[in-house]
Short mmCIF file of C-alpha atoms and ligand atoms in Angstrom, two decimals:
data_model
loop_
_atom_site.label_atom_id
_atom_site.label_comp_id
_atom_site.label_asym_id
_atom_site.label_seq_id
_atom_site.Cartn_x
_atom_site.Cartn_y
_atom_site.Cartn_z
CA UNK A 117 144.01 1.06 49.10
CA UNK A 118 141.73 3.89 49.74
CA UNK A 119 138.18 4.08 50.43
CA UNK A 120 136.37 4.65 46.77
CA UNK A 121 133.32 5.19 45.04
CA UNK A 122 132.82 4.30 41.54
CA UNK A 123 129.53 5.87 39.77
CA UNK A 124 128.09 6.53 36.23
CA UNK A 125 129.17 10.41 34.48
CA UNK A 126 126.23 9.91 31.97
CA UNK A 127 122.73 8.45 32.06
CA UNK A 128 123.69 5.05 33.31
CA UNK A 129 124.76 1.87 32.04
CA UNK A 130 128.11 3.07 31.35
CA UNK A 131 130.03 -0.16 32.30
CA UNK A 132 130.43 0.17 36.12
CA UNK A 133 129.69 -3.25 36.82
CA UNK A 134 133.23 -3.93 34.87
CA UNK A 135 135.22 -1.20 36.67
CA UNK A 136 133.51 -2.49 39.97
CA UNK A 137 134.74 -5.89 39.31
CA UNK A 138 138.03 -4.61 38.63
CA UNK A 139 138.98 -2.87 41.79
CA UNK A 140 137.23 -5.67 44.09
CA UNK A 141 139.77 -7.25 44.55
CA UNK A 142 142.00 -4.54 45.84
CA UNK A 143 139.09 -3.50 48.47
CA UNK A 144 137.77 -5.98 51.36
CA UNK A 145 134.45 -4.82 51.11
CA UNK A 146 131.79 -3.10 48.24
CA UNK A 147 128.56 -1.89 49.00
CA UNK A 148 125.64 0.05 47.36
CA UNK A 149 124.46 2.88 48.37
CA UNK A 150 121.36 3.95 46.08
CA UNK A 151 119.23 3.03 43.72
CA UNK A 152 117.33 -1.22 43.26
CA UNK A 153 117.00 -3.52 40.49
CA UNK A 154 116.86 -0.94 37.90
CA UNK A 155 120.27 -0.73 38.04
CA UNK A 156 121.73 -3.62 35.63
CA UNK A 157 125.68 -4.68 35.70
CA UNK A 158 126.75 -6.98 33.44
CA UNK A 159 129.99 -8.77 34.09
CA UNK A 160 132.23 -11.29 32.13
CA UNK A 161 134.92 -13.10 34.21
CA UNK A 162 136.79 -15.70 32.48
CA UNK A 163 133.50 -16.02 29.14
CA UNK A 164 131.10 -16.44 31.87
CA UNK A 165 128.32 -13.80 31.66
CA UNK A 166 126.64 -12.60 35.16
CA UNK A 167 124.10 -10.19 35.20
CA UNK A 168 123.36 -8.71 38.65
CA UNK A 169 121.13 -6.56 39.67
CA UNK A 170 120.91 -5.48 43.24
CA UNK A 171 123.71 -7.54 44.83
CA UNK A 172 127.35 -6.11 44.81
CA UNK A 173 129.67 -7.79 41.77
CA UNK A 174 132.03 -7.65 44.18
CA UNK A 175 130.02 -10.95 45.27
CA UNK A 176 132.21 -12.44 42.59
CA UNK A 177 135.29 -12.07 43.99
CA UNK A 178 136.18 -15.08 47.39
CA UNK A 179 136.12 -13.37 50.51
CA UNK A 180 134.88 -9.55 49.42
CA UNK A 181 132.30 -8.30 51.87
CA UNK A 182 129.41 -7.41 49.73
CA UNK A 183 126.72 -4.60 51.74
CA UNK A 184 123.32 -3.54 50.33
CA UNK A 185 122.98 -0.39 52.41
CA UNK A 186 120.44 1.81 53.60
CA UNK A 187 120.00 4.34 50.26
CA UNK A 188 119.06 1.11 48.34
CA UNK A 189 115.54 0.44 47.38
CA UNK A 190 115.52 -3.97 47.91
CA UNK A 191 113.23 -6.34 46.10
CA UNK A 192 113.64 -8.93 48.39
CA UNK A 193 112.15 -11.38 45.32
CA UNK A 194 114.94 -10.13 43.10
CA UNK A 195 117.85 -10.08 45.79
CA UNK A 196 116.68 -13.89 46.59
CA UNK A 197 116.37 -14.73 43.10
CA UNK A 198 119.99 -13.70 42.60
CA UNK A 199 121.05 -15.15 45.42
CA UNK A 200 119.89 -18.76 43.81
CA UNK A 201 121.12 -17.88 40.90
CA UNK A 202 124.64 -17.09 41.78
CA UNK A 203 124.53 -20.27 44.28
CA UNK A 204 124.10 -22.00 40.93
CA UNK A 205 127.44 -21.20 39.39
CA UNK A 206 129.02 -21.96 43.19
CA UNK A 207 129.29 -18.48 44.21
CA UNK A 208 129.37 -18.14 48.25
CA UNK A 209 126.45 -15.68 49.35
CA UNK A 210 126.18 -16.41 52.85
CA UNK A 211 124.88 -14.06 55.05
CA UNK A 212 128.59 -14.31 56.49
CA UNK A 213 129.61 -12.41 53.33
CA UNK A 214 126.48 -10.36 51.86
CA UNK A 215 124.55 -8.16 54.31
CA UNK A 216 121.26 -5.68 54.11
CA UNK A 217 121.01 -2.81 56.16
CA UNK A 218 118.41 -3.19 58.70
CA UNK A 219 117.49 0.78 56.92
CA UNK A 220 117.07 -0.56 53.46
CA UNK A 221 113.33 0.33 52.03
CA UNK A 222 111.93 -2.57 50.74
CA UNK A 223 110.06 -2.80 47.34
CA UNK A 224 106.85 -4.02 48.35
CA UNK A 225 104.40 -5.42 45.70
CA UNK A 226 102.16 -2.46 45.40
CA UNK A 227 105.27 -0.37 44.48
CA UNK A 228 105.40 -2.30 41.24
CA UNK A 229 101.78 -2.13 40.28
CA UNK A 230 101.44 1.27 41.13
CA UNK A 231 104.50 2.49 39.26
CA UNK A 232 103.39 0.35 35.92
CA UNK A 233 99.91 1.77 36.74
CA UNK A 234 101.32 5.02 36.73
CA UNK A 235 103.16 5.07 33.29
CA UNK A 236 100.56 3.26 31.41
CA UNK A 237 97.93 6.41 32.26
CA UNK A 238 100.51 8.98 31.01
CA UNK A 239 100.27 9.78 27.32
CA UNK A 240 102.39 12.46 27.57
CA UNK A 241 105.19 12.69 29.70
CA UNK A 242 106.02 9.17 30.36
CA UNK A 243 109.53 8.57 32.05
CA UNK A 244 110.10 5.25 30.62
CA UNK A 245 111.03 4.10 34.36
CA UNK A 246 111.87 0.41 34.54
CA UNK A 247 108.44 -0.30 36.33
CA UNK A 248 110.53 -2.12 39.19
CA UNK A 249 108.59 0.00 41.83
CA UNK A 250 111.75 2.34 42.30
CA UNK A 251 109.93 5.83 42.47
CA UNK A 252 107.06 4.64 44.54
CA UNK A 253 109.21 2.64 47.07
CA UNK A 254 111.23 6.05 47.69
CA UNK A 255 107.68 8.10 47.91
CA UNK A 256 106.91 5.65 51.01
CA UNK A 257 110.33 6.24 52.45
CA UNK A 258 110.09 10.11 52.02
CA UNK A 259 106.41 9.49 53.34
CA UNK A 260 107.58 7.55 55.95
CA UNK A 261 105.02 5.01 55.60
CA UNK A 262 108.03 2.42 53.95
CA UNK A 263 108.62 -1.09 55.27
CA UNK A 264 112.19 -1.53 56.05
CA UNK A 265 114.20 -4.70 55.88
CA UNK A 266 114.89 -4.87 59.98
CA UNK A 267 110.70 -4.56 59.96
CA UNK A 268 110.31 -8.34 59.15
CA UNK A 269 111.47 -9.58 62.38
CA UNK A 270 108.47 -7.81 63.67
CA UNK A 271 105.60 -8.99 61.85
CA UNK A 272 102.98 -7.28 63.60
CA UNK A 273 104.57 -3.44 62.47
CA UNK A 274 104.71 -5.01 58.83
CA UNK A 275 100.44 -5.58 58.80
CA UNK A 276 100.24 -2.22 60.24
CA UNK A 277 102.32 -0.42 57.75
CA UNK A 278 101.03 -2.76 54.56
CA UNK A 279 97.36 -1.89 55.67
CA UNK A 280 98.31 2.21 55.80
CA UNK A 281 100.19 2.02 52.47
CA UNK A 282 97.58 0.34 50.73
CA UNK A 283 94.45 2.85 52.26
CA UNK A 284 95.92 4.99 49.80
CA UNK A 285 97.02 3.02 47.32
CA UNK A 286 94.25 1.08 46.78
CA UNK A 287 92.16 4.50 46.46
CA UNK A 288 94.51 5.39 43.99
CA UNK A 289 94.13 1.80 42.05
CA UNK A 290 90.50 1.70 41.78
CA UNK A 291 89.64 5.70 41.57
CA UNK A 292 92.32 6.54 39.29
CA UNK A 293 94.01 3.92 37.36
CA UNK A 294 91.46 1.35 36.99
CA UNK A 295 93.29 -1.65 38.19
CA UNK A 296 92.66 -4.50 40.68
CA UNK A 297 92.67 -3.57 44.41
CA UNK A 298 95.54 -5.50 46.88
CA UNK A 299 94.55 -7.31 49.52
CA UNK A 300 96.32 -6.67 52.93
CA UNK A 301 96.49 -10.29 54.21
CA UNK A 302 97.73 -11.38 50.64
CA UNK A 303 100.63 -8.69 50.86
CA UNK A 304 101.51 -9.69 53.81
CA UNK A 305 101.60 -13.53 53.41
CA UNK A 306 103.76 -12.56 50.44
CA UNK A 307 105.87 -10.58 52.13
CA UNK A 308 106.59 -12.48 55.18
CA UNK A 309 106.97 -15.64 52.81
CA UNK A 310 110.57 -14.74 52.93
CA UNK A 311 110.77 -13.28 56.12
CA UNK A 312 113.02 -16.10 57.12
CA UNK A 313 115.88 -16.04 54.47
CA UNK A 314 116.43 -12.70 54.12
CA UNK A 315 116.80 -11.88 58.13
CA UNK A 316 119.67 -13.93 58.73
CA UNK A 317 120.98 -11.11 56.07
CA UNK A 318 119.81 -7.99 57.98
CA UNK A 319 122.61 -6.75 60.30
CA UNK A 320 124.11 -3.26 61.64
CA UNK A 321 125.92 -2.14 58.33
CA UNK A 322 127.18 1.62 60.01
CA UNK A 323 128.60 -0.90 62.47
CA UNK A 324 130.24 -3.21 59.91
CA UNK A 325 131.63 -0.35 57.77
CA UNK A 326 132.89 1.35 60.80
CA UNK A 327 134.68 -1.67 62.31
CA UNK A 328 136.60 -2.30 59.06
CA UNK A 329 137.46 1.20 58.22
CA UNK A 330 138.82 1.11 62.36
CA UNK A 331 140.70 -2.33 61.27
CA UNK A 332 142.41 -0.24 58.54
CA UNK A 333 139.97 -2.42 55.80
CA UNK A 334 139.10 -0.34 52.42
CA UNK A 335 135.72 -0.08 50.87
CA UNK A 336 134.36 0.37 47.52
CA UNK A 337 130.79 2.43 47.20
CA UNK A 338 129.20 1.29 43.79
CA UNK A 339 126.52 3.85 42.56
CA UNK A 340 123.77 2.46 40.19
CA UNK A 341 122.40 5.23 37.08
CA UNK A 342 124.51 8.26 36.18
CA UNK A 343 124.92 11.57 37.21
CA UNK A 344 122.53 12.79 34.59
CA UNK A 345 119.51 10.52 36.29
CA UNK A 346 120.55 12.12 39.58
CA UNK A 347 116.57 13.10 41.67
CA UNK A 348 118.44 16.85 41.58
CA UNK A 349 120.86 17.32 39.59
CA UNK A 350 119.60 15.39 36.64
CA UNK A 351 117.49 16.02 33.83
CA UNK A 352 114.12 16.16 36.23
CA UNK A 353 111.51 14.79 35.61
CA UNK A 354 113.46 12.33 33.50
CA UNK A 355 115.60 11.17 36.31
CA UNK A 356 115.58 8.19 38.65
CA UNK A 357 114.55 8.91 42.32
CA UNK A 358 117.48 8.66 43.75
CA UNK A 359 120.96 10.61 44.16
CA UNK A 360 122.94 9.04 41.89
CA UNK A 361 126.12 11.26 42.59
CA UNK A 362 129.12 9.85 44.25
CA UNK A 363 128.02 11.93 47.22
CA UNK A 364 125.51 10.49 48.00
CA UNK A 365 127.39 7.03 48.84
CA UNK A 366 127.75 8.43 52.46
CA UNK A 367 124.48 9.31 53.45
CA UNK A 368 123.78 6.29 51.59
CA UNK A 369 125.77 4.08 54.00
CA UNK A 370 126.31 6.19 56.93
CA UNK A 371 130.01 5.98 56.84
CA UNK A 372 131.50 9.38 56.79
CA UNK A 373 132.45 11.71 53.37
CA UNK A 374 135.99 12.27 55.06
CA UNK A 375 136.92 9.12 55.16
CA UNK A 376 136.28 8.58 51.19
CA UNK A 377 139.16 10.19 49.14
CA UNK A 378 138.82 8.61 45.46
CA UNK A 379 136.01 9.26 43.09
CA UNK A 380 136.12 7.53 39.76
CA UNK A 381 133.86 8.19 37.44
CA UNK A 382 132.97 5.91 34.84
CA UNK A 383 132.52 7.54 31.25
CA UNK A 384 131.40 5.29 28.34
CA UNK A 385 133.47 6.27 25.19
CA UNK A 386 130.37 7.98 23.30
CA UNK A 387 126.38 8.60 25.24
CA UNK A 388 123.26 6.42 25.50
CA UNK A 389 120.39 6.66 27.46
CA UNK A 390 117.39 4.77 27.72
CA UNK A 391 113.71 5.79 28.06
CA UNK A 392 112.61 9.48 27.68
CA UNK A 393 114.11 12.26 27.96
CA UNK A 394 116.15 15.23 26.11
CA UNK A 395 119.58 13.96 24.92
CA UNK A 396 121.68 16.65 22.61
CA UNK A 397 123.80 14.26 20.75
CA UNK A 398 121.65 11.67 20.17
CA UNK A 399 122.45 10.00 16.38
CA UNK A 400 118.83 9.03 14.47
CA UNK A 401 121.42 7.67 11.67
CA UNK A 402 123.14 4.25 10.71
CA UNK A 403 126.19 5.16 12.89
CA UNK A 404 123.88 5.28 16.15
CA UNK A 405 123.08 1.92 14.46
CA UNK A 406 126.43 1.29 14.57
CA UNK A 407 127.28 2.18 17.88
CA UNK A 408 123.85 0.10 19.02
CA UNK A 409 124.64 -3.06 17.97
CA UNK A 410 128.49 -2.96 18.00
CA UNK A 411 128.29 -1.40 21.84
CA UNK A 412 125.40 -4.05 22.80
CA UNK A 413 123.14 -1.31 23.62
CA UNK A 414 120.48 -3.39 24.59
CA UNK A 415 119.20 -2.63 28.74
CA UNK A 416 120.74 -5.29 31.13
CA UNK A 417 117.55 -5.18 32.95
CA UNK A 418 114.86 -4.47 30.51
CA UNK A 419 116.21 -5.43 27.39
CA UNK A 420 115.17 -2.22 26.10
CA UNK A 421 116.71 -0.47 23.37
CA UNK A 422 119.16 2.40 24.26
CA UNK A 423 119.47 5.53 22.27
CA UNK A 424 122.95 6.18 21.55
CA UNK A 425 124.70 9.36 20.61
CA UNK A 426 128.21 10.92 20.66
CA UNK A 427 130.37 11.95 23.83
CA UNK A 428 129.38 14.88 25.09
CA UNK A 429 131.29 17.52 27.28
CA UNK A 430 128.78 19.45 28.62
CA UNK A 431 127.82 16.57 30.57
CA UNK A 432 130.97 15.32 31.43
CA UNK A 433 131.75 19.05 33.20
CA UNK A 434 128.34 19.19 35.00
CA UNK A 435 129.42 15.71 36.32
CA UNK A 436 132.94 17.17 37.43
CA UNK A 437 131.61 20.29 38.73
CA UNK A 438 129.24 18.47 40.61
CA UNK A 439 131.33 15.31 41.88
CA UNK A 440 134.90 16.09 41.26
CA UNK A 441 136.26 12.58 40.27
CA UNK A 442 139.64 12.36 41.23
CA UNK A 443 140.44 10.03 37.93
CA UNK A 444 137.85 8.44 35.10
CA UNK A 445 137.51 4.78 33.59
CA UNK A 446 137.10 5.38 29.70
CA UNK A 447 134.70 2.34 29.39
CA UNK A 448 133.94 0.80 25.81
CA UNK A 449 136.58 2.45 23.48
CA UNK A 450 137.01 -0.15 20.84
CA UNK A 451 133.32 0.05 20.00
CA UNK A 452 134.05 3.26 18.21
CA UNK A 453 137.07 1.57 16.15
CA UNK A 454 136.48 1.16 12.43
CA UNK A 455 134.37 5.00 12.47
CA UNK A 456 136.01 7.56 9.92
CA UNK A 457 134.73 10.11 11.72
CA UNK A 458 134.64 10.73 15.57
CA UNK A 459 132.32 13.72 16.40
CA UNK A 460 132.77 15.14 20.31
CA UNK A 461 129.97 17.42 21.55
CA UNK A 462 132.23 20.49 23.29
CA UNK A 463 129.53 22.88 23.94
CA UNK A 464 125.88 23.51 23.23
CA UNK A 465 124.12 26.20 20.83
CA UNK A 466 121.34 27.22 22.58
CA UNK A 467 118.86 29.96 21.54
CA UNK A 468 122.05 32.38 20.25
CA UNK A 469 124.07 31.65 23.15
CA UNK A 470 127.17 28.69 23.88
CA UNK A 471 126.62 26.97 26.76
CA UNK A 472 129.72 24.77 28.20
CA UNK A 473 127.13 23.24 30.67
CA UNK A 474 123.67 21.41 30.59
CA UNK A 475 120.89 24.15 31.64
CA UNK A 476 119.16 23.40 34.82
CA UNK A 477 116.12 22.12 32.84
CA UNK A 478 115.38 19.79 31.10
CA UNK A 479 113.02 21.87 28.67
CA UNK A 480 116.28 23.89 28.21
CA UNK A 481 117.96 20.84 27.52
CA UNK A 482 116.17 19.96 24.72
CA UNK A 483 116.44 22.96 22.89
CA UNK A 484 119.96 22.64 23.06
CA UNK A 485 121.90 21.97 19.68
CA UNK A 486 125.05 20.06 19.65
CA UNK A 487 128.60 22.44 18.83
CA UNK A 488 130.95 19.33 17.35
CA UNK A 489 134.49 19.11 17.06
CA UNK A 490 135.52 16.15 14.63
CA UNK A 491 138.60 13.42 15.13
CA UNK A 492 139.62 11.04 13.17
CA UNK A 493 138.47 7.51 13.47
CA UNK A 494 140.96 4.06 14.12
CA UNK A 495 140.40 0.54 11.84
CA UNK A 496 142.18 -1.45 13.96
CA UNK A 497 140.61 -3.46 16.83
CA UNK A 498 141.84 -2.58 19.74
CA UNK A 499 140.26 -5.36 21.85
CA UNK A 500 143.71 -7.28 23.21
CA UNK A 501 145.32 -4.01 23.70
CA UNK A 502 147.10 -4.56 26.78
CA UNK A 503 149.40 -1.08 26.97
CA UNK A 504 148.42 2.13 26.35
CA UNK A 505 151.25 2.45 23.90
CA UNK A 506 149.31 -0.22 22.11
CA UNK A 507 146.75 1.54 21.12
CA UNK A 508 146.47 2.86 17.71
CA UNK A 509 147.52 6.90 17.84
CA UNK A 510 144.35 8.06 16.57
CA UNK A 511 142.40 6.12 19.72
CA UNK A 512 145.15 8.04 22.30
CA UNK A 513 144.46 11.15 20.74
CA UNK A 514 140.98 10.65 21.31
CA UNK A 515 141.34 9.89 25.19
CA UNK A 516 143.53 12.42 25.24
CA UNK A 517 140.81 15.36 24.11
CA UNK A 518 138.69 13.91 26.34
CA UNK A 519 141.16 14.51 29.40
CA UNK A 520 141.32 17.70 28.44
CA UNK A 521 138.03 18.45 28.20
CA UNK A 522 136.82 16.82 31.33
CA UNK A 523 139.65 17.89 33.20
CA UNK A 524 141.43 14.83 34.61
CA UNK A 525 143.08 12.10 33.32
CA UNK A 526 141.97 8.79 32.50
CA UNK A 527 143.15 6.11 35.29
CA UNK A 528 141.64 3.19 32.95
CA UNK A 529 140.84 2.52 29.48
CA UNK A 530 138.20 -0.50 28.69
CA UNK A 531 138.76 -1.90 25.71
CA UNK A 532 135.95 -5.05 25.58
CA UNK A 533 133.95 -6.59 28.30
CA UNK A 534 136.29 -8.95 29.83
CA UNK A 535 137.78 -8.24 32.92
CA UNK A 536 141.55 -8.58 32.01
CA UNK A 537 140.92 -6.03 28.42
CA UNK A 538 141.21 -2.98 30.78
CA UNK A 539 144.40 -0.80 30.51
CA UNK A 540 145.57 0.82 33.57
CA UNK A 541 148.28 3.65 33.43
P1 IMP B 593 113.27 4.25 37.39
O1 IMP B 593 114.61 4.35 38.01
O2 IMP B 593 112.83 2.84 37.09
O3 IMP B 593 112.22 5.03 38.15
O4 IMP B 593 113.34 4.95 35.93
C1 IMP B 593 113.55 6.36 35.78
C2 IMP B 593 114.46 6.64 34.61
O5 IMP B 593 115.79 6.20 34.92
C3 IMP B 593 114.07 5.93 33.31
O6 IMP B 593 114.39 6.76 32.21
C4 IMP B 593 114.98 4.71 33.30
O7 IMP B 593 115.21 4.20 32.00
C5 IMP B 593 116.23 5.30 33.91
N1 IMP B 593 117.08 4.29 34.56
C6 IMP B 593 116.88 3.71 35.76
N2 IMP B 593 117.87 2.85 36.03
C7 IMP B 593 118.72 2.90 34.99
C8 IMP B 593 119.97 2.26 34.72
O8 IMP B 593 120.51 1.46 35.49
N3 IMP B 593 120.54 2.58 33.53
C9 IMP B 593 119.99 3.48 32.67
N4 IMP B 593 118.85 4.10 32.89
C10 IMP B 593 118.22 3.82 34.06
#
């Protein structure tokens, strides 16, 4: 099998976790490369529901090497947290198994407050970020003022940096956003609480991807968000802070582009996104409605509502111009069985011209009108479709136009949440 990564097309949360699941097994090790606990995958292996966050799904699978790599933003609170949790329902997470780059930025407490801090002061403008400390974490790293995971075994540096990082940030807390000041010696204690559990975790991941690619071993790269959320190529300032492209999972992980020669890019059967933001084909009507609660469009990590919309081309190019997938998996098709009426965006209207691709701002973006094309709609479910032949013609016709307009065929068609309702051809 070869060396893989598997990342969202849209604006996130377009089923990875499922796909990632999927193809663990046929890969000895998975590892993510950007992103933190924003990111939300929600698996379902045999009716039992797991909902991780930070740590690989491939966790779920005996023996899979599961690496949280150096373009990851780590809560160590969360990661511990779903370390217990997954101990709970048996699963092995040994540090034999599950390691942290000694690289990895960690989410420090003042990363949370001040990104909360942050949003609350905006009336205008807010992101909608997921207030996990995400942006600010990657500010220290860029900064380089960030605490890294290999820091704790020094506790000394940790003081140091905690006391530089809060000079400013407690400036910023009390001048600016009005709320409580951090102490440095309560940070730390915090901090260095769980020193001792997550070290044993903290080991030379360049090494250990480099010493199973040498051993002829094949790795999955899981990206967290979508293309659309990417720091650059997104729809700034309504992005995440992190490259969310499938090339970013080797800088990510230090393991080399080369060696990485399938892309598969997840595309959710219609669009959602959640918090702010312009988003062409969003639906304000009953059939977003539909889509909401049929689809389960509810945020894995926040619970928030997502806004949901139909597919939309223009993205889906930007994302293959951009990433090149060598093959997509068409995630949540039966959601949009018993619609009359399919709409697929194919190009935007925008201020008298077509456009086949998002503008490079978001401002354009939003003035951007939707050009539809219209399908016909399926009654039947489709949920123990096993064969693509099974599926009803009107739902093969409809991955079929959307092959054609991203450009490359669909390697796997999801139709429910369960591992086993995937169709591969
Ligand atoms: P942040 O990543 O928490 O800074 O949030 C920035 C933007 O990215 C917000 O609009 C979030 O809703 C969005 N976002 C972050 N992670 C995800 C995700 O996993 N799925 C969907 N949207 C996300």
């Amino acid at each position: 099998m070869a060396n893989m990564t598997v990342f969202g097309s849209q604006w996130g949360d377009e089923g990875k976790g499922k796909i990632v699941d999927l193809l663990s097994s046929e890969v000895q090790c998975v590892v993510r490369y950007q992103g933190g606990n924003n990111a939300g995958h929600t698996v379902i292996v045999n009716g039992q529901k797991y909902v991780l966050h930070v740590i690989p799904s491939g966790i779920l699978h005996d023996g899979i090497l599961c690496v949280i790599s150096n373009g990851v933003v780590l809560d160590p609170f969360v990661f511990l947290t779903e370390i217990d949790n997954l101990n709970a329902k048996n699963i092995d997470t040994s540090p034999k198994r599950l390691f942290v780059s000694p690289k990895t930025h960690l989410i420090m407490p003042y990363h949370k407050v001040l990104d909360s801090a942050r949003e609350n002061m905006k009336s205008d403008g807010k992101i909608g970020t997921t207030g996990r400390g995400i942006g600010p974490c990657y500010e220290d790293k860029m900064a380089r003022i960030g605490v890294r995971a290999g820091d704790l075994s020094d506790p000394n540096l940790v003081r140091q940096k905690i006391e530089i990082a809060l000079k400013e940030k407690n400036a910023l807390f009390k001048g600016l956003y009005n709320v409580d000041e951090m102490s440095v010696e309560e940070v730390f204690k915090e901090v260095m609480s769980i020193a001792d559990r997550l070290l044993p975790y903290v080991q030379d991941t360049t090494e250990l991807l480099y010493s199973l690619h040498k051993q002829g071993k094949s790795a999955l790269f899981e990206g967290a968000q979508g293309v659309m959320l990417d720091i650059d190529h997104g729809t700034y300032p309504f992005v995440t802070s992190s490259n969310t492209i499938c090339n970013n999972a080797s800088v990510g992980s230090g393991f080399p582009s080369e060696y990485i020669n399938e892309h598969i890019a997840i595309v959710k059967a219609y669009t959602t996104r959640v918090g702010a933001g312009p988003f062409p084909t969003e639906l304000f009507d009953e059939t977003g409605d539909f889509l909401r609660e049929k689809g389960g469009e509810y945020g894995a990590t926040t619970g928030r509502t997502r806004r949901c919309g139909w597919f939309d081309a223009c993205v889906l190019r930007e994302c293959y111009r951009i990433c090149k997938p060598t093959t997509f998996a068409l995630t949540k098709l039966d959601v949009l069985g018993g619609l009359d009426e399919i709409k697929i965006c194919v190009a935007y209207s925008c201020e008298g011209k077509t456009l086949s691709y998002p503008p490079e701002s978001a401002a354009g973006l939003a003035k951007c009108e939707p050009i539809f094309e219209s399908m016909p709609g399926w009654k039947e479910d489709i949920s123990s479709c096993s064969k693509w032949e099974e599926l009803p013609e009107n739902a093969r016709k409809y991955v079929e136009k959307l092959e054609e307009l991203i450009g490359v065929k669909a390697g796997f068609v999801s139709v429910g949440p369960d591992r086993n309702q995937t169709i591969r051809r």
